[in-house]
Amino acid sequence: DVKVTQSSRYLVKRTGEKVFLECVQDMDHENMFWYRQDPGLGLRLIYFSYDVKMKEKGDIPEGYSVSREKKERFSLILESASTNQTSMYLCASRSPQGTAYEQYFGPGTRLTVT
Amino acid sequence: AQSVTQLDSQVPVFEEAPVELRCNYSSSVSVYLFWYVQYPNQGLQLLLKYLSGSTLVKGINGFEAEFNKSQTSFHLRKPSVHISDTAEYFCAVSDLGAGTASKLTFGTGTRLQVTL
């Protein structure tokens, strides 16, 4: 069974802290994605990675960075957390092979920045 | 660029009634279309997808959707809903042929609230 896990379900951080959100997938997928989900805005793509050490900005990359040193792990970094980064963060992975094109999602991390 | 519009932010419905959740998309190229469901405090789960072939697509939990190219729509339907269908539903589009560069663009979601 496919599985995407995220390091924390709930996280509370202070303004200015450096925050790491971890995502691990066990499906040997090449592509991984980070989204944030806000009420009324749906899911917005922050960053994605085609493969190890490869990354590309999504629609809202400002204030975030990512790291992909191993195929199974994709980390989202908030260099200096701010209150407007309070949100639900969702990680997803996908194999570009075949015709499936669907993404598999983790359970999400609800981050509160105070 | 592609975009997805979900016209209804909330849809209240009684149990055992039929429901339709609307989705319209805009794209300059051919697309793949998806519906995802998010139950409370969970991640997204794929309900169904349209890649090619028959325009009527059947998914899990009794849901189905119809791709209408001329109206650029992909509405989700269920003939009889259950309390357990209460969730948020997201329509998404992926541009065809972009290979590893293809990304999903999501709509803003529709909250389906089923009551007795």
GROMACS .gro file of C-alpha atoms in nm:
model
  230
    1ASP     CA    1   0.000   0.000   0.000
    2VAL     CA    2   0.132   0.344  -0.089
    3LYS     CA    3   0.238   0.564   0.196
    4VAL     CA    4   0.341   0.927   0.241
    5THR     CA    5   0.423   1.030   0.595
    6GLN     CA    6   0.484   1.372   0.743
    7SER     CA    7   0.693   1.423   1.055
    8SER     CA    8   0.432   1.609   1.259
    9ARG     CA    9   0.053   1.644   1.251
   10TYR     CA   10   0.056   1.963   1.458
   11LEU     CA   11   0.336   2.211   1.514
   12VAL     CA   12   0.352   2.540   1.703
   13LYS     CA   13   0.646   2.772   1.643
   14ARG     CA   14   0.740   3.128   1.730
   15THR     CA   15   0.792   3.410   1.485
   16GLY     CA   16   1.150   3.411   1.355
   17GLU     CA   17   1.220   3.045   1.424
   18LYS     CA   18   1.360   2.816   1.157
   19VAL     CA   19   1.110   2.539   1.087
   20PHE     CA   20   1.165   2.204   0.916
   21LEU     CA   21   0.877   1.999   0.780
   22GLU     CA   22   0.973   1.649   0.674
   23CYS     CA   23   0.802   1.423   0.423
   24VAL     CA   24   0.889   1.061   0.346
   25GLN     CA   25   0.743   0.833   0.079
   26ASP     CA   26   0.798   0.461   0.041
   27MET     CA   27   0.689   0.423  -0.323
   28ASP     CA   28   1.021   0.503  -0.492
   29HIS     CA   29   0.855   0.803  -0.661
   30GLU     CA   30   1.073   1.049  -0.847
   31ASN     CA   31   0.846   1.352  -0.806
   32MET     CA   32   0.758   1.514  -0.473
   33PHE     CA   33   0.556   1.825  -0.394
   34TRP     CA   34   0.485   2.067  -0.110
   35TYR     CA   35   0.154   2.252  -0.092
   36ARG     CA   36  -0.009   2.481   0.156
   37GLN     CA   37  -0.383   2.468   0.209
   38ASP     CA   38  -0.581   2.768   0.329
   39PRO     CA   39  -0.959   2.808   0.361
   40GLY     CA   40  -1.112   2.944   0.043
   41LEU     CA   41  -0.782   2.921  -0.147
   42GLY     CA   42  -0.754   2.547  -0.202
   43LEU     CA   43  -0.408   2.397  -0.241
   44ARG     CA   44  -0.124   2.611  -0.368
   45LEU     CA   45   0.207   2.467  -0.482
   46ILE     CA   46   0.512   2.591  -0.291
   47TYR     CA   47   0.794   2.381  -0.439
   48PHE     CA   48   0.835   2.054  -0.621
   49SER     CA   49   1.119   1.820  -0.699
   50TYR     CA   50   1.160   1.609  -1.012
   51ASP     CA   51   1.427   1.392  -0.860
   52VAL     CA   52   1.705   1.389  -0.602
   53LYS     CA   53   1.879   1.726  -0.567
   54MET     CA   54   1.643   1.878  -0.825
   55LYS     CA   55   1.389   2.139  -0.726
   56GLU     CA   56   1.169   2.397  -0.887
   57LYS     CA   57   0.963   2.684  -0.752
   58GLY     CA   58   0.589   2.654  -0.750
   59ASP     CA   59   0.335   2.931  -0.733
   60ILE     CA   60   0.415   3.067  -0.385
   61PRO     CA   61   0.782   2.996  -0.300
   62GLU     CA   62   0.856   3.319  -0.113
   63GLY     CA   63   0.968   3.255   0.244
   64TYR     CA   64   1.031   2.885   0.183
   65SER     CA   65   1.314   2.662   0.068
   66VAL     CA   66   1.340   2.285   0.015
   67SER     CA   67   1.590   2.006   0.032
   68ARG     CA   68   1.594   1.667  -0.141
   69GLU     CA   69   1.910   1.474  -0.061
   70LYS     CA   70   1.750   1.130  -0.082
   71LYS     CA   71   1.480   1.005  -0.316
   72GLU     CA   72   1.236   0.918  -0.040
   73ARG     CA   73   1.263   1.241   0.160
   74PHE     CA   74   1.159   1.597   0.076
   75SER     CA   75   1.196   1.870   0.335
   76LEU     CA   76   1.028   2.209   0.346
   77ILE     CA   77   1.217   2.481   0.533
   78LEU     CA   78   1.079   2.805   0.668
   79GLU     CA   79   1.395   3.011   0.718
   80SER     CA   80   1.229   3.263   0.952
   81ALA     CA   81   0.872   3.173   1.033
   82SER     CA   82   0.611   3.446   1.018
   83THR     CA   83   0.247   3.451   1.129
   84ASN     CA   84   0.126   3.455   0.767
   85GLN     CA   85   0.281   3.110   0.727
   86THR     CA   86   0.028   2.963   0.968
   87SER     CA   87  -0.139   2.702   0.750
   88MET     CA   88  -0.191   2.336   0.669
   89TYR     CA   89   0.106   2.193   0.476
   90LEU     CA   90   0.057   1.890   0.254
   91CYS     CA   91   0.324   1.677   0.095
   92ALA     CA   92   0.262   1.459  -0.211
   93SER     CA   93   0.455   1.224  -0.435
   94ARG     CA   94   0.407   1.085  -0.783
   95SER     CA   95   0.571   0.858  -1.030
   96PRO     CA   96   0.598   1.020  -1.375
   97GLN     CA   97   0.610   0.676  -1.537
   98GLY     CA   98   0.307   0.528  -1.708
   99THR     CA   99  -0.015   0.720  -1.740
  100ALA     CA  100  -0.130   0.745  -1.381
  101TYR     CA  101  -0.023   1.104  -1.316
  102GLU     CA  102  -0.200   1.098  -0.983
  103GLN     CA  103  -0.038   1.234  -0.671
  104TYR     CA  104  -0.041   1.059  -0.334
  105PHE     CA  105  -0.078   1.280  -0.030
  106GLY     CA  106   0.043   1.269   0.327
  107PRO     CA  107  -0.189   1.348   0.621
  108GLY     CA  108  -0.072   1.709   0.649
  109THR     CA  109   0.102   1.921   0.910
  110ARG     CA  110  -0.098   2.199   1.070
  111LEU     CA  111   0.156   2.471   1.153
  112THR     CA  112   0.076   2.761   1.384
  113VAL     CA  113   0.322   3.049   1.408
  114THR     CA  114   0.270   3.274   1.709
  115ALA     CA  115  -0.160   2.850  -1.784
  116GLN     CA  116  -0.448   2.645  -1.653
  117SER     CA  117  -0.707   2.717  -1.391
  118VAL     CA  118  -0.991   2.540  -1.212
  119THR     CA  119  -1.315   2.690  -1.087
  120GLN     CA  120  -1.537   2.524  -0.830
  121LEU     CA  121  -1.840   2.744  -0.823
  122ASP     CA  122  -1.987   2.620  -0.496
  123SER     CA  123  -1.786   2.661  -0.178
  124GLN     CA  124  -2.047   2.470   0.025
  125VAL     CA  125  -2.318   2.223  -0.071
  126PRO     CA  126  -2.566   2.111   0.197
  127VAL     CA  127  -2.766   1.799   0.114
  128PHE     CA  128  -2.986   1.550   0.295
  129GLU     CA  129  -2.880   1.188   0.328
  130GLU     CA  130  -2.992   0.965   0.038
  131ALA     CA  131  -3.041   1.268  -0.190
  132PRO     CA  132  -2.841   1.304  -0.513
  133VAL     CA  133  -2.562   1.557  -0.536
  134GLU     CA  134  -2.359   1.728  -0.807
  135LEU     CA  135  -2.040   1.921  -0.738
  136ARG     CA  136  -1.943   2.148  -1.023
  137CYS     CA  137  -1.599   2.195  -1.172
  138ASN     CA  138  -1.494   2.400  -1.474
  139TYR     CA  139  -1.142   2.431  -1.605
  140SER     CA  140  -0.949   2.650  -1.841
  141SER     CA  141  -0.647   2.534  -2.038
  142SER     CA  142  -0.486   2.598  -2.374
  143VAL     CA  143  -0.381   2.233  -2.405
  144SER     CA  144  -0.539   1.896  -2.344
  145VAL     CA  145  -0.561   1.797  -1.982
  146TYR     CA  146  -0.601   1.521  -1.732
  147LEU     CA  147  -0.872   1.579  -1.471
  148PHE     CA  148  -0.900   1.458  -1.113
  149TRP     CA  149  -1.131   1.470  -0.815
  150TYR     CA  150  -0.982   1.435  -0.468
  151VAL     CA  151  -1.162   1.407  -0.134
  152GLN     CA  152  -1.036   1.528   0.202
  153TYR     CA  153  -1.203   1.392   0.515
  154PRO     CA  154  -1.163   1.596   0.835
  155ASN     CA  155  -0.805   1.607   0.961
  156GLN     CA  156  -0.674   1.393   0.679
  157GLY     CA  157  -0.478   1.433   0.359
  158LEU     CA  158  -0.626   1.413   0.010
  159GLN     CA  159  -0.742   1.086  -0.142
  160LEU     CA  160  -0.805   1.027  -0.510
  161LEU     CA  161  -1.173   0.973  -0.594
  162LEU     CA  162  -1.143   0.937  -0.970
  163LYS     CA  163  -0.954   1.059  -1.273
  164TYR     CA  164  -1.008   1.121  -1.642
  165LEU     CA  165  -0.710   1.054  -1.867
  166SER     CA  166  -0.870   0.951  -2.196
  167GLY     CA  167  -1.143   0.730  -2.342
  168SER     CA  168  -1.496   0.721  -2.205
  169THR     CA  169  -1.609   1.059  -2.081
  170LEU     CA  170  -1.801   0.901  -1.791
  171VAL     CA  171  -1.561   0.802  -1.519
  172LYS     CA  172  -1.650   0.593  -1.218
  173GLY     CA  173  -1.461   0.626  -0.893
  174ILE     CA  174  -1.462   0.499  -0.539
  175ASN     CA  175  -1.752   0.524  -0.293
  176GLY     CA  176  -2.015   0.539  -0.569
  177PHE     CA  177  -1.900   0.868  -0.720
  178GLU     CA  178  -1.880   0.936  -1.091
  179ALA     CA  179  -1.784   1.232  -1.308
  180GLU     CA  180  -1.843   1.331  -1.667
  181PHE     CA  181  -1.587   1.505  -1.882
  182ASN     CA  182  -1.742   1.758  -2.119
  183LYS     CA  183  -1.481   1.905  -2.349
  184SER     CA  184  -1.708   2.157  -2.517
  185GLN     CA  185  -1.817   2.301  -2.183
  186THR     CA  186  -1.475   2.248  -2.023
  187SER     CA  187  -1.643   2.085  -1.726
  188PHE     CA  188  -1.584   1.781  -1.506
  189HIS     CA  189  -1.877   1.767  -1.264
  190LEU     CA  190  -1.884   1.511  -0.984
  191ARG     CA  191  -2.207   1.324  -0.906
  192LYS     CA  192  -2.345   1.070  -0.665
  193PRO     CA  193  -2.703   0.940  -0.691
  194SER     CA  194  -2.750   0.891  -0.316
  195VAL     CA  195  -2.519   1.039  -0.053
  196HIS     CA  196  -2.439   0.908   0.292
  197ILE     CA  197  -2.343   1.090   0.610
  198SER     CA  198  -1.991   0.954   0.567
  199ASP     CA  199  -1.956   1.152   0.241
  200THR     CA  200  -1.928   1.472   0.443
  201ALA     CA  201  -1.589   1.608   0.339
  202GLU     CA  202  -1.417   1.864   0.121
  203TYR     CA  203  -1.387   1.785  -0.248
  204PHE     CA  204  -1.120   1.924  -0.477
  205CYS     CA  205  -1.115   1.927  -0.854
  206ALA     CA  206  -0.772   1.938  -1.016
  207VAL     CA  207  -0.626   1.960  -1.366
  208SER     CA  208  -0.289   1.850  -1.502
  209ASP     CA  209  -0.163   1.953  -1.843
  210LEU     CA  210  -0.118   1.668  -2.084
  211GLY     CA  211   0.218   1.582  -2.228
  212ALA     CA  212   0.433   1.785  -1.992
  213GLY     CA  213   0.587   1.464  -1.864
  214THR     CA  214   0.787   1.513  -1.550
  215ALA     CA  215   0.708   1.883  -1.557
  216SER     CA  216   0.333   1.836  -1.529
  217LYS     CA  217   0.178   1.978  -1.215
  218LEU     CA  218  -0.167   1.976  -1.062
  219THR     CA  219  -0.369   2.293  -1.039
  220PHE     CA  220  -0.642   2.270  -0.778
  221GLY     CA  221  -0.974   2.440  -0.740
  222THR     CA  222  -1.065   2.611  -0.413
  223GLY     CA  223  -1.270   2.316  -0.293
  224THR     CA  224  -1.636   2.239  -0.220
  225ARG     CA  225  -1.746   2.139   0.127
  226LEU     CA  226  -2.019   1.875   0.109
  227GLN     CA  227  -2.228   1.866   0.424
  228VAL     CA  228  -2.466   1.570   0.447
  229THR     CA  229  -2.735   1.580   0.714
  230LEU     CA  230  -3.015   1.348   0.825
   0.00000   0.00000   0.00000
